């Protein structure tokens, strides 16, 4: 075990838990004026490393441990940027039929969809299967009809840690995250440019490398 620096927010969480234990994640979030979703990766790191203990329906306790395991430190230190792979992207107007062909040719399980070059949706294998048996004209119907659309798309960024991205994959029960860059269209409008992807395969590959001590 080795000692490493926690983030400022993680230190704050520990102080809040020390002073209020047992405390629920809702109440920690309220104290910090953040959402529970934002805190989830921090709480996962703090419990995984043994600094906090979580008891279902009771809340978080401070255990008194102050060390991180080597593996925890390592996966927190790896940025999405270092691991992202090339995204498979089609335009919203692409037919469902061409989308299925793309999925086969590119050997991918998820396709990202863009409109005017910006992320507008995601299509997975199940989306195609669901609609293939629904009697749609696959050649005439645009992929936009069957995709999961913005703003419901879960994304990651190059600056996030690979651990935070993996937590999102598990929490949302999805196979793939677009890696995005936020672009300001005007004062009130933001859009996402897709610059990569993180998939369950990305995480599995890293897991194997860590197992091999690479
Ligand atoms: P599969 O269809 O192979 O089970 P997923 O589990 O990734 O693949 O997809 C399940 C559902 O979640 C699909 O409807 C898909 O459109 C949606 N989905 C996939 N990735 C994302 C994402 N990053 N953000 C939001 N929804 C997604």
mmCIF file of C-alpha atoms and ligand atoms in Angstrom:
data_model
loop_
_atom_site.group_PDB
_atom_site.id
_atom_site.type_symbol
_atom_site.label_atom_id
_atom_site.label_comp_id
_atom_site.label_asym_id
_atom_site.label_seq_id
_atom_site.Cartn_x
_atom_site.Cartn_y
_atom_site.Cartn_z
ATOM 1 C CA UNK A 1 0.000 0.000 0.000
ATOM 2 C CA UNK A 2 1.221 3.502 -0.786
ATOM 3 C CA UNK A 3 0.101 6.945 0.259
ATOM 4 C CA UNK A 4 -1.229 9.271 -2.439
ATOM 5 C CA UNK A 5 -2.854 12.671 -2.685
ATOM 6 C CA UNK A 6 -6.675 12.707 -2.704
ATOM 7 C CA UNK A 7 -8.565 15.313 -4.705
ATOM 8 C CA UNK A 8 -9.864 18.340 -2.832
ATOM 9 C CA UNK A 9 -13.438 17.097 -3.203
ATOM 10 C CA UNK A 10 -12.529 13.657 -1.899
ATOM 11 C CA UNK A 11 -10.894 15.263 1.163
ATOM 12 C CA UNK A 12 -14.065 17.332 1.722
ATOM 13 C CA UNK A 13 -16.228 14.211 1.498
ATOM 14 C CA UNK A 14 -14.064 12.486 4.130
ATOM 15 C CA UNK A 15 -14.416 15.500 6.466
ATOM 16 C CA UNK A 16 -18.200 15.537 6.014
ATOM 17 C CA UNK A 17 -18.448 11.808 6.721
ATOM 18 C CA UNK A 18 -16.176 12.069 9.779
ATOM 19 C CA UNK A 19 -18.384 14.804 11.239
ATOM 20 C CA UNK A 20 -21.757 13.299 10.373
ATOM 21 C CA UNK A 21 -21.405 9.528 10.117
ATOM 22 C CA UNK A 22 -23.452 7.625 9.202
ATOM 23 C CA UNK A 23 -24.462 9.924 6.362
ATOM 24 C CA UNK A 24 -26.251 9.083 3.098
ATOM 25 C CA UNK A 25 -24.877 10.047 -0.308
ATOM 26 C CA UNK A 26 -27.905 12.371 -0.747
ATOM 27 C CA UNK A 27 -26.890 14.300 2.350
ATOM 28 C CA UNK A 28 -23.214 14.412 1.364
ATOM 29 C CA UNK A 29 -24.309 15.742 -2.044
ATOM 30 C CA UNK A 30 -26.590 18.332 -0.425
ATOM 31 C CA UNK A 31 -23.801 19.538 1.850
ATOM 32 C CA UNK A 32 -21.495 19.994 -1.145
ATOM 33 C CA UNK A 33 -24.311 21.423 -3.318
ATOM 34 C CA UNK A 34 -23.617 18.792 -5.976
ATOM 35 C CA UNK A 35 -25.707 16.012 -7.494
ATOM 36 C CA UNK A 36 -25.379 12.417 -6.331
ATOM 37 C CA UNK A 37 -24.324 11.499 -9.860
ATOM 38 C CA UNK A 38 -21.357 13.864 -9.695
ATOM 39 C CA UNK A 39 -20.215 12.371 -6.409
ATOM 40 C CA UNK A 40 -20.595 8.748 -7.470
ATOM 41 C CA UNK A 41 -17.058 8.248 -8.843
ATOM 42 C CA UNK A 42 -15.538 9.905 -5.735
ATOM 43 C CA UNK A 43 -17.604 7.755 -3.379
ATOM 44 C CA UNK A 44 -16.718 4.667 -5.418
ATOM 45 C CA UNK A 45 -13.017 5.502 -5.130
ATOM 46 C CA UNK A 46 -13.237 6.219 -1.396
ATOM 47 C CA UNK A 47 -15.089 2.968 -0.646
ATOM 48 C CA UNK A 48 -13.008 0.872 -3.035
ATOM 49 C CA UNK A 49 -9.840 2.092 -1.357
ATOM 50 C CA UNK A 50 -11.272 1.311 2.081
ATOM 51 C CA UNK A 51 -11.246 4.883 3.397
ATOM 52 C CA UNK A 52 -15.050 4.946 3.659
ATOM 53 C CA UNK A 53 -17.372 2.074 4.376
ATOM 54 C CA UNK A 54 -20.887 2.038 2.899
ATOM 55 C CA UNK A 55 -23.692 0.186 4.666
ATOM 56 C CA UNK A 56 -26.907 -0.249 2.653
ATOM 57 C CA UNK A 57 -29.828 1.847 3.946
ATOM 58 C CA UNK A 58 -27.581 3.362 6.673
ATOM 59 C CA UNK A 59 -24.927 5.439 4.952
ATOM 60 C CA UNK A 60 -21.204 6.076 4.848
ATOM 61 C CA UNK A 61 -18.736 5.609 7.707
ATOM 62 C CA UNK A 62 -15.111 6.668 8.028
ATOM 63 C CA UNK A 63 -12.826 3.674 8.541
ATOM 64 C CA UNK A 64 -9.652 5.498 9.501
ATOM 65 C CA UNK A 65 -7.618 4.077 6.627
ATOM 66 C CA UNK A 66 -5.701 6.635 4.635
ATOM 67 C CA UNK A 67 -3.999 4.603 1.940
ATOM 68 C CA UNK A 68 -4.963 3.744 -1.588
ATOM 69 C CA UNK A 69 -4.202 0.411 -3.135
ATOM 70 C CA UNK A 70 -1.751 0.557 -6.004
ATOM 71 C CA UNK A 71 -4.369 -0.529 -8.519
ATOM 72 C CA UNK A 72 -6.793 2.171 -7.411
ATOM 73 C CA UNK A 73 -4.162 4.857 -7.800
ATOM 74 C CA UNK A 74 -3.143 3.507 -11.178
ATOM 75 C CA UNK A 75 -6.612 3.424 -12.760
ATOM 76 C CA UNK A 76 -7.438 6.844 -11.378
ATOM 77 C CA UNK A 77 -4.319 8.232 -13.008
ATOM 78 C CA UNK A 78 -5.075 6.966 -16.510
ATOM 79 C CA UNK A 79 -6.945 9.521 -18.605
ATOM 80 C CA UNK A 80 -9.615 8.668 -21.162
ATOM 81 C CA UNK A 81 -7.405 10.481 -23.701
ATOM 82 C CA UNK A 82 -4.743 7.765 -23.391
ATOM 83 C CA UNK A 83 -7.188 4.932 -24.029
ATOM 84 C CA UNK A 84 -9.901 6.212 -26.344
ATOM 85 C CA UNK A 85 -10.325 4.456 -29.674
ATOM 86 C CA UNK A 86 -11.688 5.578 -33.026
ATOM 87 C CA UNK A 87 -15.471 6.171 -32.955
ATOM 88 C CA UNK A 88 -17.811 4.821 -35.613
ATOM 89 C CA UNK A 89 -20.048 7.697 -36.643
ATOM 90 C CA UNK A 90 -22.912 8.074 -39.126
ATOM 91 C CA UNK A 91 -25.165 11.015 -39.990
ATOM 92 C CA UNK A 92 -28.795 11.114 -38.768
ATOM 93 C CA UNK A 93 -30.076 10.719 -42.330
ATOM 94 C CA UNK A 94 -28.338 7.342 -42.793
ATOM 95 C CA UNK A 95 -30.901 4.571 -43.300
ATOM 96 C CA UNK A 96 -31.367 1.878 -40.668
ATOM 97 C CA UNK A 97 -30.256 -0.624 -43.323
ATOM 98 C CA UNK A 98 -26.945 1.189 -43.922
ATOM 99 C CA UNK A 99 -26.504 1.497 -40.165
ATOM 100 C CA UNK A 100 -26.754 -2.294 -39.795
ATOM 101 C CA UNK A 101 -24.232 -2.769 -42.619
ATOM 102 C CA UNK A 102 -21.874 -0.286 -40.902
ATOM 103 C CA UNK A 103 -22.187 -2.165 -37.622
ATOM 104 C CA UNK A 104 -21.125 -5.407 -39.339
ATOM 105 C CA UNK A 105 -18.364 -3.925 -41.489
ATOM 106 C CA UNK A 106 -16.825 -1.964 -38.633
ATOM 107 C CA UNK A 107 -17.271 -4.832 -36.162
ATOM 108 C CA UNK A 108 -18.761 -2.506 -33.552
ATOM 109 C CA UNK A 109 -21.697 -2.870 -31.172
ATOM 110 C CA UNK A 110 -22.526 0.824 -30.925
ATOM 111 C CA UNK A 111 -22.751 3.557 -33.551
ATOM 112 C CA UNK A 112 -22.721 7.258 -32.714
ATOM 113 C CA UNK A 113 -25.037 9.480 -34.724
ATOM 114 C CA UNK A 114 -24.373 13.110 -35.609
ATOM 115 C CA UNK A 115 -26.395 15.971 -37.027
ATOM 116 C CA UNK A 116 -24.399 18.782 -38.686
ATOM 117 C CA UNK A 117 -21.309 17.122 -37.249
ATOM 118 C CA UNK A 118 -22.493 17.213 -33.628
ATOM 119 C CA UNK A 119 -23.557 14.280 -31.456
ATOM 120 C CA UNK A 120 -27.302 13.693 -31.689
ATOM 121 C CA UNK A 121 -27.706 10.027 -30.734
ATOM 122 C CA UNK A 122 -26.477 6.490 -30.135
ATOM 123 C CA UNK A 123 -27.661 3.247 -31.728
ATOM 124 C CA UNK A 124 -26.861 -0.170 -30.239
ATOM 125 C CA UNK A 125 -27.451 -3.741 -31.415
ATOM 126 C CA UNK A 126 -30.650 -3.985 -29.405
ATOM 127 C CA UNK A 127 -32.051 -0.809 -31.003
ATOM 128 C CA UNK A 128 -31.595 -2.419 -34.437
ATOM 129 C CA UNK A 129 -33.051 -5.764 -33.346
ATOM 130 C CA UNK A 130 -36.082 -4.137 -31.710
ATOM 131 C CA UNK A 131 -36.897 -2.225 -34.862
ATOM 132 C CA UNK A 132 -35.955 -4.884 -37.398
ATOM 133 C CA UNK A 133 -38.899 -6.965 -36.210
ATOM 134 C CA UNK A 134 -41.225 -3.959 -36.027
ATOM 135 C CA UNK A 135 -42.120 -3.758 -39.732
ATOM 136 C CA UNK A 136 -40.243 -0.510 -40.510
ATOM 137 C CA UNK A 137 -38.926 0.011 -44.036
ATOM 138 C CA UNK A 138 -35.236 -0.356 -43.174
ATOM 139 C CA UNK A 139 -34.070 1.223 -46.451
ATOM 140 C CA UNK A 140 -36.258 4.304 -46.155
ATOM 141 C CA UNK A 141 -36.268 4.979 -42.436
ATOM 142 C CA UNK A 142 -33.439 7.179 -41.098
ATOM 143 C CA UNK A 143 -31.434 5.888 -38.162
ATOM 144 C CA UNK A 144 -32.577 8.977 -36.207
ATOM 145 C CA UNK A 145 -35.980 7.275 -35.731
ATOM 146 C CA UNK A 146 -34.559 4.442 -33.613
ATOM 147 C CA UNK A 147 -31.613 6.073 -31.812
ATOM 148 C CA UNK A 148 -31.363 7.062 -28.177
ATOM 149 C CA UNK A 149 -31.133 10.839 -28.462
ATOM 150 C CA UNK A 150 -29.606 13.849 -26.805
ATOM 151 C CA UNK A 151 -29.841 15.010 -24.075
ATOM 152 C CA UNK A 152 -30.046 11.421 -22.802
ATOM 153 C CA UNK A 153 -26.606 10.418 -24.027
ATOM 154 C CA UNK A 154 -24.020 9.519 -21.388
ATOM 155 C CA UNK A 155 -20.634 10.900 -22.447
ATOM 156 C CA UNK A 156 -17.065 11.110 -21.212
ATOM 157 C CA UNK A 157 -14.258 13.548 -21.978
ATOM 158 C CA UNK A 158 -10.537 13.144 -22.679
ATOM 159 C CA UNK A 159 -9.730 14.665 -19.268
ATOM 160 C CA UNK A 160 -11.819 12.214 -17.235
ATOM 161 C CA UNK A 161 -10.101 9.192 -15.682
ATOM 162 C CA UNK A 162 -10.660 5.769 -17.199
ATOM 163 C CA UNK A 163 -12.059 4.747 -13.822
ATOM 164 C CA UNK A 164 -14.774 7.429 -13.979
ATOM 165 C CA UNK A 165 -15.666 6.248 -17.492
ATOM 166 C CA UNK A 166 -15.886 2.614 -16.319
ATOM 167 C CA UNK A 167 -18.170 3.659 -13.445
ATOM 168 C CA UNK A 168 -20.495 5.313 -16.010
ATOM 169 C CA UNK A 169 -20.596 2.148 -18.145
ATOM 170 C CA UNK A 170 -21.598 0.087 -15.101
ATOM 171 C CA UNK A 171 -24.016 2.623 -13.568
ATOM 172 C CA UNK A 172 -25.908 3.153 -16.819
ATOM 173 C CA UNK A 173 -25.665 -0.465 -18.023
ATOM 174 C CA UNK A 174 -24.328 0.495 -21.430
ATOM 175 C CA UNK A 175 -21.508 -0.859 -23.601
ATOM 176 C CA UNK A 176 -20.002 2.328 -24.939
ATOM 177 C CA UNK A 177 -19.423 6.037 -24.230
ATOM 178 C CA UNK A 178 -18.682 8.713 -26.812
ATOM 179 C CA UNK A 179 -15.639 10.797 -25.867
ATOM 180 C CA UNK A 180 -16.679 14.381 -26.573
ATOM 181 C CA UNK A 181 -15.369 17.906 -26.807
ATOM 182 C CA UNK A 182 -17.817 20.592 -25.762
ATOM 183 C CA UNK A 183 -18.304 23.293 -28.388
ATOM 184 C CA UNK A 184 -20.096 26.562 -27.589
ATOM 185 C CA UNK A 185 -22.395 27.343 -30.523
ATOM 186 C CA UNK A 186 -23.517 30.599 -28.947
ATOM 187 C CA UNK A 187 -23.989 31.999 -25.441
ATOM 188 C CA UNK A 188 -26.690 29.494 -24.431
ATOM 189 C CA UNK A 189 -26.080 26.595 -26.784
ATOM 190 C CA UNK A 190 -23.509 23.883 -26.366
ATOM 191 C CA UNK A 191 -22.925 20.884 -28.615
ATOM 192 C CA UNK A 192 -20.660 17.858 -28.538
ATOM 193 C CA UNK A 193 -18.059 16.907 -31.091
ATOM 194 C CA UNK A 194 -17.280 13.176 -30.959
ATOM 195 C CA UNK A 195 -13.520 12.604 -30.708
ATOM 196 C CA UNK A 196 -13.377 8.963 -29.604
ATOM 197 C CA UNK A 197 -15.037 6.129 -27.770
ATOM 198 C CA UNK A 198 -14.564 4.105 -24.601
ATOM 199 C CA UNK A 199 -16.149 0.639 -24.597
ATOM 200 C CA UNK A 200 -16.293 -2.378 -22.329
ATOM 201 C CA UNK A 201 -13.502 -3.798 -24.515
ATOM 202 C CA UNK A 202 -11.303 -0.784 -23.634
ATOM 203 C CA UNK A 203 -11.755 -1.583 -19.956
ATOM 204 C CA UNK A 204 -11.246 -5.338 -20.412
ATOM 205 C CA UNK A 205 -7.995 -4.708 -22.304
ATOM 206 C CA UNK A 206 -6.721 -2.466 -19.497
ATOM 207 C CA UNK A 207 -7.753 -5.085 -16.941
ATOM 208 C CA UNK A 208 -5.688 -7.718 -18.754
ATOM 209 C CA UNK A 209 -2.693 -5.359 -18.938
ATOM 210 C CA UNK A 210 -2.909 -4.664 -15.202
ATOM 211 C CA UNK A 211 -3.174 -8.409 -14.572
ATOM 212 C CA UNK A 212 -0.005 -8.881 -16.615
ATOM 213 C CA UNK A 213 1.641 -6.077 -14.615
ATOM 214 C CA UNK A 214 2.269 -4.071 -17.796
HETATM 215 P P1 LIG B 1 -26.931 -3.552 -26.471
HETATM 216 O O1 LIG B 1 -28.008 -3.055 -27.355
HETATM 217 O O2 LIG B 1 -25.940 -4.384 -27.227
HETATM 218 O O3 LIG B 1 -27.435 -4.161 -25.200
HETATM 219 P P2 LIG B 1 -26.188 -1.208 -24.841
HETATM 220 O O4 LIG B 1 -26.380 -1.954 -23.544
HETATM 221 O O5 LIG B 1 -25.002 -0.328 -24.955
HETATM 222 O O6 LIG B 1 -26.078 -2.237 -26.055
HETATM 223 O O7 LIG B 1 -27.473 -0.341 -25.152
HETATM 224 C C1 LIG B 1 -28.677 -0.402 -24.423
HETATM 225 C C2 LIG B 1 -29.509 0.847 -24.686
HETATM 226 O O8 LIG B 1 -28.806 2.005 -24.209
HETATM 227 C C3 LIG B 1 -29.783 1.116 -26.170
HETATM 228 O O9 LIG B 1 -31.112 1.573 -26.323
HETATM 229 C C4 LIG B 1 -28.792 2.223 -26.556
HETATM 230 O O10 LIG B 1 -29.294 3.101 -27.548
HETATM 231 C C5 LIG B 1 -28.594 2.951 -25.248
HETATM 232 N N1 LIG B 1 -27.219 3.483 -25.112
HETATM 233 C C6 LIG B 1 -26.054 2.912 -25.492
HETATM 234 N N2 LIG B 1 -25.000 3.701 -25.215
HETATM 235 C C7 LIG B 1 -25.503 4.823 -24.639
HETATM 236 C C8 LIG B 1 -24.930 6.041 -24.125
HETATM 237 N N3 LIG B 1 -23.604 6.280 -24.139
HETATM 238 N N4 LIG B 1 -25.774 6.977 -23.612
HETATM 239 C C9 LIG B 1 -27.109 6.762 -23.586
HETATM 240 N N5 LIG B 1 -27.710 5.646 -24.057
HETATM 241 C C10 LIG B 1 -26.929 4.675 -24.581
#
